[in-house]
Short mmCIF file of C-alpha atoms in Angstrom, two decimals:
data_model
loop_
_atom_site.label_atom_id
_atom_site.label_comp_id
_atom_site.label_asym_id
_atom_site.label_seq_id
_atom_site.Cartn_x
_atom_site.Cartn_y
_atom_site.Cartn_z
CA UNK A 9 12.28 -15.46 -46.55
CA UNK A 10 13.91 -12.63 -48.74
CA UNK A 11 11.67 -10.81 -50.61
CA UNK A 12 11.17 -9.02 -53.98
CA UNK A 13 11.77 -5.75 -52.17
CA UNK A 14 14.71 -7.20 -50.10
CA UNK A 15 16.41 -8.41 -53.24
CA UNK A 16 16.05 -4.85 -54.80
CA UNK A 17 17.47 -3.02 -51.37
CA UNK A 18 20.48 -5.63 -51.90
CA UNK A 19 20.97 -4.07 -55.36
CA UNK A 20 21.60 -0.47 -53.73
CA UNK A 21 24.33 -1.68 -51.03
CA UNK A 22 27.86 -2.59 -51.51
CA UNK A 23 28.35 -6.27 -52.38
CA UNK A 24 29.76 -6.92 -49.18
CA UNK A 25 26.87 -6.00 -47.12
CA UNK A 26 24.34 -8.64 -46.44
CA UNK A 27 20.84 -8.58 -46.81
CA UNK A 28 18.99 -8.81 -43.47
CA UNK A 29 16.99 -11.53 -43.58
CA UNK A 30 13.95 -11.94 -40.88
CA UNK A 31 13.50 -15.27 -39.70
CA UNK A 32 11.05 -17.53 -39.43
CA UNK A 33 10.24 -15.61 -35.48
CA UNK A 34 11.48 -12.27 -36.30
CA UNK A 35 14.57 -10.23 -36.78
CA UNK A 36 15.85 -8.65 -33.00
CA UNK A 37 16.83 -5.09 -33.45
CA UNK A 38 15.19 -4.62 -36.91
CA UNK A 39 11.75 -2.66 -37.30
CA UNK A 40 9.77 -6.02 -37.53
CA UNK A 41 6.61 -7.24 -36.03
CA UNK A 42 5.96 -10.24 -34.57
CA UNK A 43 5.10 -12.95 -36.98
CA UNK A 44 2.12 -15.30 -35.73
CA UNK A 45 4.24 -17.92 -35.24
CA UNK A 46 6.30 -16.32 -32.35
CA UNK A 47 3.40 -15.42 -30.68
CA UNK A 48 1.47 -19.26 -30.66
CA UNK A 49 4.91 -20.44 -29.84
CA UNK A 50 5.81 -17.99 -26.93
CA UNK A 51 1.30 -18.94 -25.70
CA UNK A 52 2.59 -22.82 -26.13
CA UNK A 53 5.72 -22.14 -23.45
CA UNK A 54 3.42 -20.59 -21.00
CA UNK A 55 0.84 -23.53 -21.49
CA UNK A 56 4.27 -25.73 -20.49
CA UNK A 57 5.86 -23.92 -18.24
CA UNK A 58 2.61 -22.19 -16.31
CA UNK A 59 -0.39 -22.89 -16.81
CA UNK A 60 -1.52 -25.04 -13.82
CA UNK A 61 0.47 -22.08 -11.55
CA UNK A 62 -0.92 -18.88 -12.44
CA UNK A 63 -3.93 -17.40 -11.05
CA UNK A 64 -4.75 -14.61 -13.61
CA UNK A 65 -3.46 -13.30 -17.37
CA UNK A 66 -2.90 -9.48 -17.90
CA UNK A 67 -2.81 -9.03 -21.93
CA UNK A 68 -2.18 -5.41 -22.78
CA UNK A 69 -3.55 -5.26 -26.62
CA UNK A 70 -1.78 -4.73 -30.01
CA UNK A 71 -2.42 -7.89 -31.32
CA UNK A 72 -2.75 -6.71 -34.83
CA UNK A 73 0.35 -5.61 -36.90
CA UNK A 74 1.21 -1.74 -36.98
CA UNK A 75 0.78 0.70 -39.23
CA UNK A 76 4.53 1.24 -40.29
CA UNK A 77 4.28 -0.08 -44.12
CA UNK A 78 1.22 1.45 -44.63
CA UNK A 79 2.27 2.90 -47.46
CA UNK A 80 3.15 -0.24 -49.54
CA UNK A 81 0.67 -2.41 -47.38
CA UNK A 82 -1.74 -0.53 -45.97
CA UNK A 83 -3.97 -2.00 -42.73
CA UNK A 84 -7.68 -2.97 -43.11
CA UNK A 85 -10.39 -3.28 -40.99
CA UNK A 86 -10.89 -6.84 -42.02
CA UNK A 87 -7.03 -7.43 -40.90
CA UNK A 88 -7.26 -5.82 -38.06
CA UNK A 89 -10.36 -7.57 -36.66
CA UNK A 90 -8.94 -10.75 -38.46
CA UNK A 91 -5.92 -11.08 -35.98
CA UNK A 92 -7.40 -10.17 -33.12
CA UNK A 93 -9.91 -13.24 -33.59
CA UNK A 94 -6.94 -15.34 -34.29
CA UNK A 95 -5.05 -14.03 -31.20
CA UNK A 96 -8.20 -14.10 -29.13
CA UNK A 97 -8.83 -17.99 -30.24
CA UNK A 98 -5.37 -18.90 -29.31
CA UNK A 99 -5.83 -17.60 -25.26
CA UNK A 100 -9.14 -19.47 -25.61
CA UNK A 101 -7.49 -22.43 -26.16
CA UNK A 102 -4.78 -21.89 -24.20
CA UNK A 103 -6.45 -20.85 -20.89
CA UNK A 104 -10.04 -20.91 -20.84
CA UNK A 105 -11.93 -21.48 -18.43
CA UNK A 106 -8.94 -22.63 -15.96
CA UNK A 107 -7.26 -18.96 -16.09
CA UNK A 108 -8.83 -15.83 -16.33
CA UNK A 109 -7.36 -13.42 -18.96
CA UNK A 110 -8.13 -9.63 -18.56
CA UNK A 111 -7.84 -7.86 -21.74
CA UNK A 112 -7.03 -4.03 -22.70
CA UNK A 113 -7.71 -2.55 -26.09
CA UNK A 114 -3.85 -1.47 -27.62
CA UNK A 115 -3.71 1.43 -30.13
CA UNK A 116 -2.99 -0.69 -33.13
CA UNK A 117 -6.34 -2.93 -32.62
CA UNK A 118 -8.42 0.05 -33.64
CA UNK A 119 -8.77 1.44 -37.27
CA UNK A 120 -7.59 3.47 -38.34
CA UNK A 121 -4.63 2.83 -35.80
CA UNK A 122 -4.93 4.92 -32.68
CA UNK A 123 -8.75 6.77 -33.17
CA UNK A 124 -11.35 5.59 -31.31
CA UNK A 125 -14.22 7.33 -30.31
CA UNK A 126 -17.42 6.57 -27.68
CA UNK A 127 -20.54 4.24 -29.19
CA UNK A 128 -21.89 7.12 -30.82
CA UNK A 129 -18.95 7.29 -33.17
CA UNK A 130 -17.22 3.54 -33.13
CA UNK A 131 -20.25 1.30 -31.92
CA UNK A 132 -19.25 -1.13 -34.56
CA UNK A 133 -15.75 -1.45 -33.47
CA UNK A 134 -16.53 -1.92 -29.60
CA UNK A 135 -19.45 -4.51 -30.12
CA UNK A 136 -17.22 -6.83 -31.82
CA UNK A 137 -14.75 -6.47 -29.33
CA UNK A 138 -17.70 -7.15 -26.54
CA UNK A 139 -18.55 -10.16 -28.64
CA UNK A 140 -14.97 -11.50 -29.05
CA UNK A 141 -13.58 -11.15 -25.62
CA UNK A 142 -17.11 -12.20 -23.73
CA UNK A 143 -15.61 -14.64 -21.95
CA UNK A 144 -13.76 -12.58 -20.42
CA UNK A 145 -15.97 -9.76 -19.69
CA UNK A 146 -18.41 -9.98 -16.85
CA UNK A 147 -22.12 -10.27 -17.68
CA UNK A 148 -22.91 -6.59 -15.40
CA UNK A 149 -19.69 -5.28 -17.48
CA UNK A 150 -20.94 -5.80 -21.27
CA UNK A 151 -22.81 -2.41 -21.61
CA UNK A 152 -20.46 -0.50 -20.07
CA UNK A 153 -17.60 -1.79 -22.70
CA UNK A 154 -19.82 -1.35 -25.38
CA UNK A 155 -20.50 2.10 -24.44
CA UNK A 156 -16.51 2.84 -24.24
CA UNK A 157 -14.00 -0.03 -24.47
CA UNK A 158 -13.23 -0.36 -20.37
CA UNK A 159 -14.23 -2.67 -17.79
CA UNK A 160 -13.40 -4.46 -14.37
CA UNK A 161 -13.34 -7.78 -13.03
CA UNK A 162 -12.72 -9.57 -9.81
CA UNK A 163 -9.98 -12.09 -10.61
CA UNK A 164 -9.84 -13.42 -6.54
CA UNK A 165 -12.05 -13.01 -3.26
CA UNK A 166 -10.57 -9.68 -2.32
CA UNK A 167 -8.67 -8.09 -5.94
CA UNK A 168 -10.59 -6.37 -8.75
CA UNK A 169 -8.64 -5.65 -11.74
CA UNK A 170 -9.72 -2.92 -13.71
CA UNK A 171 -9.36 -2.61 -17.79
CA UNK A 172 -8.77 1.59 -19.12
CA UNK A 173 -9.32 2.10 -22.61
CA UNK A 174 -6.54 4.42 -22.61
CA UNK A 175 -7.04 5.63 -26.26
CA UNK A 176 -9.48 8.28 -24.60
CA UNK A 177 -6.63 9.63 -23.08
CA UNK A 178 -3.91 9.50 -26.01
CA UNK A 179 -3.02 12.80 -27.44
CA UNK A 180 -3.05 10.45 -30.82
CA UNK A 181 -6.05 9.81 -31.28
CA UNK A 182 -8.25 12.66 -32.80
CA UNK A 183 -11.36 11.52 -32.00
CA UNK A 184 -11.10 12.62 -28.35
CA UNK A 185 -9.72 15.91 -27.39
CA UNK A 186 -9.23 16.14 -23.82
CA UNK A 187 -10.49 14.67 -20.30
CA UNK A 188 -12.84 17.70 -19.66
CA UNK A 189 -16.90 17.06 -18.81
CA UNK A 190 -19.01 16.19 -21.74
CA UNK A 191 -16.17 13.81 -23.54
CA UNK A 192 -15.77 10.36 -23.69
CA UNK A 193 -12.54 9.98 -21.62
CA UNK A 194 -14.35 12.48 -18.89
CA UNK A 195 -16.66 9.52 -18.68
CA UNK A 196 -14.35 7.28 -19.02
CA UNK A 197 -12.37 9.04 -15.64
CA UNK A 198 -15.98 9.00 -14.04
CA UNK A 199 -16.51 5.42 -13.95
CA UNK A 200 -13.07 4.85 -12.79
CA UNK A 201 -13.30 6.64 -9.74
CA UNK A 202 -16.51 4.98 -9.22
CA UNK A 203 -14.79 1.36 -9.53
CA UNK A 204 -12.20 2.42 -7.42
CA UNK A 205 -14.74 3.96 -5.13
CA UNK A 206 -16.93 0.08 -4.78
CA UNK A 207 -13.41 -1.56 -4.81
CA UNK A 208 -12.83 0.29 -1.44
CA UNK A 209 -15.79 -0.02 0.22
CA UNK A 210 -15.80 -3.68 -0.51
CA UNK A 211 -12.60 -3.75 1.57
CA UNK A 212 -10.62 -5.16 -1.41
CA UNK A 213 -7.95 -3.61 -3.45
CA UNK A 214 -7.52 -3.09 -7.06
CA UNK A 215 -5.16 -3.05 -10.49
CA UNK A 216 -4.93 -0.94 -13.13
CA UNK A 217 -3.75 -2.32 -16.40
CA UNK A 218 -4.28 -0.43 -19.69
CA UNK A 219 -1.93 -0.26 -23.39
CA UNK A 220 -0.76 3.35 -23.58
CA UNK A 221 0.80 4.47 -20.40
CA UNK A 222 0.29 7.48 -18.66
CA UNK A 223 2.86 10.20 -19.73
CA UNK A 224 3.25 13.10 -21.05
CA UNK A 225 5.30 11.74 -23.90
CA UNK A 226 1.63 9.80 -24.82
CA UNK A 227 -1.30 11.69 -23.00
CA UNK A 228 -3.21 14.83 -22.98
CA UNK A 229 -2.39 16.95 -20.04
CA UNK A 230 -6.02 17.28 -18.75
CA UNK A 231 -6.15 13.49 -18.90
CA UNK A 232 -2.67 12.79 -17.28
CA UNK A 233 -3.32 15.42 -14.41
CA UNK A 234 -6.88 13.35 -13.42
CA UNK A 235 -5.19 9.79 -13.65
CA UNK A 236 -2.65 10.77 -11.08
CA UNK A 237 -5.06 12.56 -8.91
CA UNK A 238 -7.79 9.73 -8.52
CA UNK A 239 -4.51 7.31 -8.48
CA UNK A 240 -3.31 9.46 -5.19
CA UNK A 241 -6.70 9.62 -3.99
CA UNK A 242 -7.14 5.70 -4.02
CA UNK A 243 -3.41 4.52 -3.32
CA UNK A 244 -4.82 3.06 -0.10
CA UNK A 245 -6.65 0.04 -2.47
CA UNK A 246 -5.15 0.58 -5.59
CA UNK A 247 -1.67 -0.98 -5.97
CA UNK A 248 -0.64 -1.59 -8.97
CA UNK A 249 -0.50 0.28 -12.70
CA UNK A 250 0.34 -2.45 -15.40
CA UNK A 251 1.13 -1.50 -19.17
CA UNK A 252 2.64 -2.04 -22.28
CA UNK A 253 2.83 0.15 -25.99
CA UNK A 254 6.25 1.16 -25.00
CA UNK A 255 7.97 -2.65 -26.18
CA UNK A 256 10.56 -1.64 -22.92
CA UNK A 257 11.06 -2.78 -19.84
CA UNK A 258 10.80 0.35 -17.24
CA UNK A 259 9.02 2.30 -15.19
CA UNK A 260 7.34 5.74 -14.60
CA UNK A 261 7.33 7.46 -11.25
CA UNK A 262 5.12 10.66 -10.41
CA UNK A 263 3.99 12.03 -7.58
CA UNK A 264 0.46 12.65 -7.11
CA UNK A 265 0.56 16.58 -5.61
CA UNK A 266 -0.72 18.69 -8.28
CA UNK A 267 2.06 21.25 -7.47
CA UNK A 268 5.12 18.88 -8.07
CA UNK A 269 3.54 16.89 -11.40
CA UNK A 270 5.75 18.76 -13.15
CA UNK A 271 8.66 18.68 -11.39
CA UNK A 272 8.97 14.74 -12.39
CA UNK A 273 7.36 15.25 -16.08
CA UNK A 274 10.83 17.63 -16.59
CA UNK A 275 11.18 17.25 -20.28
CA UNK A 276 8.77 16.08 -23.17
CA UNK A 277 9.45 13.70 -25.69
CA UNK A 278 7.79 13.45 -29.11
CA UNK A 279 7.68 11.91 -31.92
CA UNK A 280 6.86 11.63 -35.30
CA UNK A 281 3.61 11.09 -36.45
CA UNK A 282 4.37 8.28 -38.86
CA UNK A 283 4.57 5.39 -36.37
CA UNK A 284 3.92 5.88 -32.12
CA UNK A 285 6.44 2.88 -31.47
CA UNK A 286 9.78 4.01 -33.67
CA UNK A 287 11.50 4.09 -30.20
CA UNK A 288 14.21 1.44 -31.23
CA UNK A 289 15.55 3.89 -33.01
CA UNK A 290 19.27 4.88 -31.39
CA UNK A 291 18.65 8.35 -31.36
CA UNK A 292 15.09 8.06 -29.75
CA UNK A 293 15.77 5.60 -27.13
CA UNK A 294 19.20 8.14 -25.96
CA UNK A 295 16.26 11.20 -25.94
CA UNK A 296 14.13 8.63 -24.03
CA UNK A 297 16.84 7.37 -21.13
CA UNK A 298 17.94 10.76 -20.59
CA UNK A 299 14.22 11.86 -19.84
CA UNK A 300 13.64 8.87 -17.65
CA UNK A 301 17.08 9.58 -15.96
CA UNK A 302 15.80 13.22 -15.61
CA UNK A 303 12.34 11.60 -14.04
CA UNK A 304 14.04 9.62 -11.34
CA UNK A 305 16.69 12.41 -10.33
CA UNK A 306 13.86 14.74 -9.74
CA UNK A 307 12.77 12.12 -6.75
CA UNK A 308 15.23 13.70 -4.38
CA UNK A 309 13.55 17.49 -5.18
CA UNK A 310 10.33 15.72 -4.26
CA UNK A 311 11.56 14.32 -1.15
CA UNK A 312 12.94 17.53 0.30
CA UNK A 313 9.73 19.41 -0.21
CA UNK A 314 7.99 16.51 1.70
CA UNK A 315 10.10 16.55 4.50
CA UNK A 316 9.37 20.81 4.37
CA UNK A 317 7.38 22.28 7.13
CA UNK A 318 4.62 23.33 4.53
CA UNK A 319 1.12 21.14 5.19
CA UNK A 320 0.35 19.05 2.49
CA UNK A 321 -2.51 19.52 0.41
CA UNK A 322 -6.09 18.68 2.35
CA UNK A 323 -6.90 16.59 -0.43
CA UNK A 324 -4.35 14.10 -0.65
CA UNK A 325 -2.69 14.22 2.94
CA UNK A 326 -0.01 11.32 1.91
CA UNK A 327 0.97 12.42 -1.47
CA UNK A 328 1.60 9.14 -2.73
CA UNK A 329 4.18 8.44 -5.17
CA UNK A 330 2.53 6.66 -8.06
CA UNK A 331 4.23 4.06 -10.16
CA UNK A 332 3.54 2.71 -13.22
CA UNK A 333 4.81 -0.39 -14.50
CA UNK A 334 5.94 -1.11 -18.06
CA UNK A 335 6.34 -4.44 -19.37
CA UNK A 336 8.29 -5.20 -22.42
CA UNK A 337 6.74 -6.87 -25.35
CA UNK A 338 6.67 -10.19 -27.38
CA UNK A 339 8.15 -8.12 -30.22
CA UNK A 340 11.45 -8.86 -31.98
CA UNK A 341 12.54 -5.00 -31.71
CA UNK A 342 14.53 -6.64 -28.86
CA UNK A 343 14.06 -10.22 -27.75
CA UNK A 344 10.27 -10.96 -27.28
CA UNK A 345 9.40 -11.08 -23.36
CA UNK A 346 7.10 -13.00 -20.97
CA UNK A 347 6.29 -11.27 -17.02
CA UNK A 348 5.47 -13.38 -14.21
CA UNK A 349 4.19 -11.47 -11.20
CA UNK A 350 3.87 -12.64 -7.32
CA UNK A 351 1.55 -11.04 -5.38
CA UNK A 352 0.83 -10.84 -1.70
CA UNK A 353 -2.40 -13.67 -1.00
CA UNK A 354 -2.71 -13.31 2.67
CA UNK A 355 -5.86 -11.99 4.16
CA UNK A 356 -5.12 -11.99 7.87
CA UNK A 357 -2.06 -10.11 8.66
CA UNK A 358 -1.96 -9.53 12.47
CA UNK A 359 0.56 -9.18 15.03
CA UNK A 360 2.06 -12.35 14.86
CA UNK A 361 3.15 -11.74 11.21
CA UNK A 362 4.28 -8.45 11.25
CA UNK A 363 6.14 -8.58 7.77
CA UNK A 364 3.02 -9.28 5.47
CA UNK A 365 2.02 -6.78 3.47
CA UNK A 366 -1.56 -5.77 2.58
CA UNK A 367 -3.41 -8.58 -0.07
CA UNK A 368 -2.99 -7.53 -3.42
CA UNK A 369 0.60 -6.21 -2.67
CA UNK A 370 2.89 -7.26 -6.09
CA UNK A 371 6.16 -8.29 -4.38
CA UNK A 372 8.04 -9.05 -7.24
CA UNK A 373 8.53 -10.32 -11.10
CA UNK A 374 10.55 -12.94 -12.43
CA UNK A 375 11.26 -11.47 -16.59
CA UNK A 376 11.66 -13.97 -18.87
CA UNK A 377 12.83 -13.63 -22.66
CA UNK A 378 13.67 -15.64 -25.78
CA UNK A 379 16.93 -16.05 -27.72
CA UNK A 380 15.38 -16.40 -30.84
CA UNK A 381 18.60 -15.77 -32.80
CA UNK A 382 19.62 -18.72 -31.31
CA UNK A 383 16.62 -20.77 -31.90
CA UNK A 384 16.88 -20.16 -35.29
CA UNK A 385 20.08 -21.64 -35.48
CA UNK A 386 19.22 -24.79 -33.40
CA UNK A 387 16.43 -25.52 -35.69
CA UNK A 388 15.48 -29.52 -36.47
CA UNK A 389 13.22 -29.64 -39.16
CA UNK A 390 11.48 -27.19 -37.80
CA UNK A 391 10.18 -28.84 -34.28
CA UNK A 392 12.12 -27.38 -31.69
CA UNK A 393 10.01 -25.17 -28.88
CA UNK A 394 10.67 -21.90 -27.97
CA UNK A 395 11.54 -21.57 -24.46
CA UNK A 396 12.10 -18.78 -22.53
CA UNK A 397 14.70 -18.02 -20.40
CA UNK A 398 14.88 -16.09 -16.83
CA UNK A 399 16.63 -12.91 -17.58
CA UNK A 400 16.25 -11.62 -14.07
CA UNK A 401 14.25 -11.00 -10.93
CA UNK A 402 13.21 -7.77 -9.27
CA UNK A 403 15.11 -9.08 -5.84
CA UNK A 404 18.27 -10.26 -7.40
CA UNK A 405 18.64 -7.32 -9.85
CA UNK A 406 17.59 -4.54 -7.92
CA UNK A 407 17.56 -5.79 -4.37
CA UNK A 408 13.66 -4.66 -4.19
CA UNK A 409 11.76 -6.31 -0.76
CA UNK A 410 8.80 -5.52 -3.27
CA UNK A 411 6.45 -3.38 -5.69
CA UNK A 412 5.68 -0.88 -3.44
CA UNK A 413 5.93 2.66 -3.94
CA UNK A 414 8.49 3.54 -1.10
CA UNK A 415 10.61 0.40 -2.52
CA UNK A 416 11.12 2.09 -5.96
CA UNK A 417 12.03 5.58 -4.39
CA UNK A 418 14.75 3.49 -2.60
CA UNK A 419 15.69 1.80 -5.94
CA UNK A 420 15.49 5.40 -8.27
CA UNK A 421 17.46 6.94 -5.12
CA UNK A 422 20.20 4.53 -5.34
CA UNK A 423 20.41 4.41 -9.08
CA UNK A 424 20.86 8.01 -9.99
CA UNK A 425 23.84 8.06 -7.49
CA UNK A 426 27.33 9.49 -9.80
CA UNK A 427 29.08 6.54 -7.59
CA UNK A 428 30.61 3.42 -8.22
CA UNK A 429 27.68 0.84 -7.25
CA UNK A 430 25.03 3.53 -9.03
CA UNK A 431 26.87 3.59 -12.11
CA UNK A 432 26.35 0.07 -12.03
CA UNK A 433 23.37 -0.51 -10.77
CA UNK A 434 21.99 2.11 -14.02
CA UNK A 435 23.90 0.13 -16.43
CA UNK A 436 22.20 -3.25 -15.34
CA UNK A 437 18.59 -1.45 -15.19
CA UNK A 438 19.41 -0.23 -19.19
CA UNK A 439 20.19 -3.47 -19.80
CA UNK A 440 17.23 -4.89 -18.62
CA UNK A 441 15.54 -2.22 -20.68
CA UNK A 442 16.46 -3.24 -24.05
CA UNK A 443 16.18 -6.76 -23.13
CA UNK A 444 19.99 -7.30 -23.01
CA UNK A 445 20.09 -6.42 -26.81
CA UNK A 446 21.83 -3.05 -26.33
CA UNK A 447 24.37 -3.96 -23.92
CA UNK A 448 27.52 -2.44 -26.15
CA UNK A 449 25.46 0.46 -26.81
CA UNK A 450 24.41 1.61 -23.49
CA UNK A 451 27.83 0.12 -20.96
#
């Protein structure tokens, strides 16, 4: 509903120009959070529409509002912990015990937003979290999250999905400097290669989900630089990097070679300090397509120096391309978003079957959003459900066999082309970014 502060913005603007007016699930393309109700509606679809098929949840954090009126309406603790239990009550009703849900702390469930540091510092703040997500969190697990906000957990027979804290590794968050020995995120680094480690010699194969991605844009070098090396040294088992923060729908692509890091990092992009997520903004998201177009047309520089006569490294013979998947968000910044993944289940590939793919292997997502513009306007005394909508699928959009690494340098190679069917297949892949909220802005 308008408010006092809406009706006194109307008194500044001509008398033609509206005031914007969120509604009762959000305003798309307005700096708005999501209101509770959007996200027990969008938890009611999936209890519809998937429950009995799925086999795990992946829930990325920020479940508490941001930070970005905290000058009129400033955050408290109390609020923050307040709508996390709310959030957290809601999956427990949704899912539990039929579906495991894997949780990952997000920057905004922490106060203040984005600094956390180890027990010593923020014991407080990770035992509630070990208290409210302990059905979730194995028993031989609980210490360890207590101790830093991380843990793992094997969701089948042969997959292990393991949970970062990746506020260690934020360059926001002033409580932890860098990834060097004797911090928390040094640990924190530690204990992943050690999961990863077990995951392999257990013969099963593993995936990373976390909030903040790994970028330069978001972490500190000496952080970023050890995440793609033990992600190189472990691309054998681990096959997947799942993430959120960023509210778009993209991807990252590095390669793991020290020596060429750089080379796909090209340009940095900041931003302000007043709000980590201000990236709807027109002239941030142009600074933020042209980096990611400079990322992907850096893959053919790559390429060439693999296919040089110089020996790679000793210590990561395959130079893996790492990719790291970014889901968008059930935010109204564009239209709020739901991921379904498919994943390779077979354990016996032989001979016979010489097309399937190692177990664990994601083949492919089916992205699903919600007109709620439209809802809105179809409203019935107030009882109509929201349902979501297929936007796309990875095969149909993109014409990807699946997840793989090798797939998305086909995809990024194809894309960046200056031809005809790359200009288009860019255009659609923006498109997709923005949740198909952008469309005149970006053709």
């Amino acid at each position: 509903m308008p408010s006092l502060a809406a009706a006194k913005s109307h008194r500044k603007k001509p008398k033609n120009q509206k005031v914007l007016v969120g509604g009762r699930l959000g305003a798309p393309g307005e700096h708005c959070d999501a209101p509770i109700e959007l996200a027990e509606r969008t938890i009611d679809w999936l209890v519809r529409e998937w429950r009995d098929k799925l086999d795990f949840i992946v829930w990325t954090g920020d479940n508490s509002r941001h930070d970005w009126d905290k000058k009129d309406i400033p955050r408290t603790r109390k609020q923050v912990y307040k709508l996390n239990q709310h959030m957290t009550d809601v999956m427990i009703d949704a899912f539990w015990p039929t579906v495991p849900v894997v949780p990952a702390l997000g920057n905004n469930d922490v106060y203040p937003a984005n600094k956390i540091g180890d027990a010593k510092i923020d014991s407080s703040l990770l035992a509630f979290y070990e208290r409210l997500w302990r059905h979730w969190i194995p028993k031989e697990q609980r210490d360890t999250f207590k101790d830093g906000g991380y843990f793992s957990i094997q969701v089948a027979p042969n997959l292990r999905i393991i949970s970062l804290n990746t506020l260690f590794f934020s360059s926001r968050n002033k409580a932890v400097k860098h990834c060097k020995k004797g911090t928390p995120a040094h640990r924190h680094m530690e204990w992943l290669d050690n999961e990863l480690a077990e995951t392999r010699k257990e013969g099963s194969r593993a995936y990373i989900i976390g909030h903040v991605p790994p970028s330069t844009r978001d972490y500190r070098n000496t952080c970023l630089d050890e995440y793609l090396r033990i992600s190189s040294v472990y691309s054998d088992i681990l096959l997947g990097h799942f993430y959120g923060h960023l509210n778009m729908d993209h991807f990252l692509l590095y390669d793991g070679r020290p020596d060429l890091t750089e080379e796909l990092i090209v340009t940095n992009v900041t931003e302000s300090d007043e709000s980590d997520d201000m990236l709807h903004t027109n002239r941030n998201l142009d600074k933020y397509v042209n980096w990611l177009r400079d990322m992907y047309e850096s893959i053919e520089a790559i390429e060439s120096k693999k296919n040089s006569s110089e020996p790679p490294p000793a210590q990561d013979p395959q130079a893996p391309v790492v990719v790291v998947q970014i889901a968008p968000s059930v935010l109204p910044a564009f239209f709020p978003t739901v991921r379904i993944y498919r994943y390779e289940t077979s354990t016996n590939p032989n001979e016979d079957t010489p097309t399937t793919k190692p177990y664990g292997t994601p083949l492919g997502f089916d992205q699903y959003f919600a007109n709620i513009t439209r809802w809105e306007e179809a409203q019935e005394n107030g009882t109509t459900p929201l349902d979501y909508q297929l936007e796309y699928t990875t095969e149909d959009a993109y014409g990807l066999r699946d997840l793989t690494a090798e797939s998305y340098l086909e995809l990024v190679k194809s894309m960046v082309k200056t031809d005809k069917a790359g200009d288009k297949l860019w255009t659609t892949y923006i498109n997709n970014m923005f949740v198909q909220t952008m469309n005149d802005t970006y053709n």
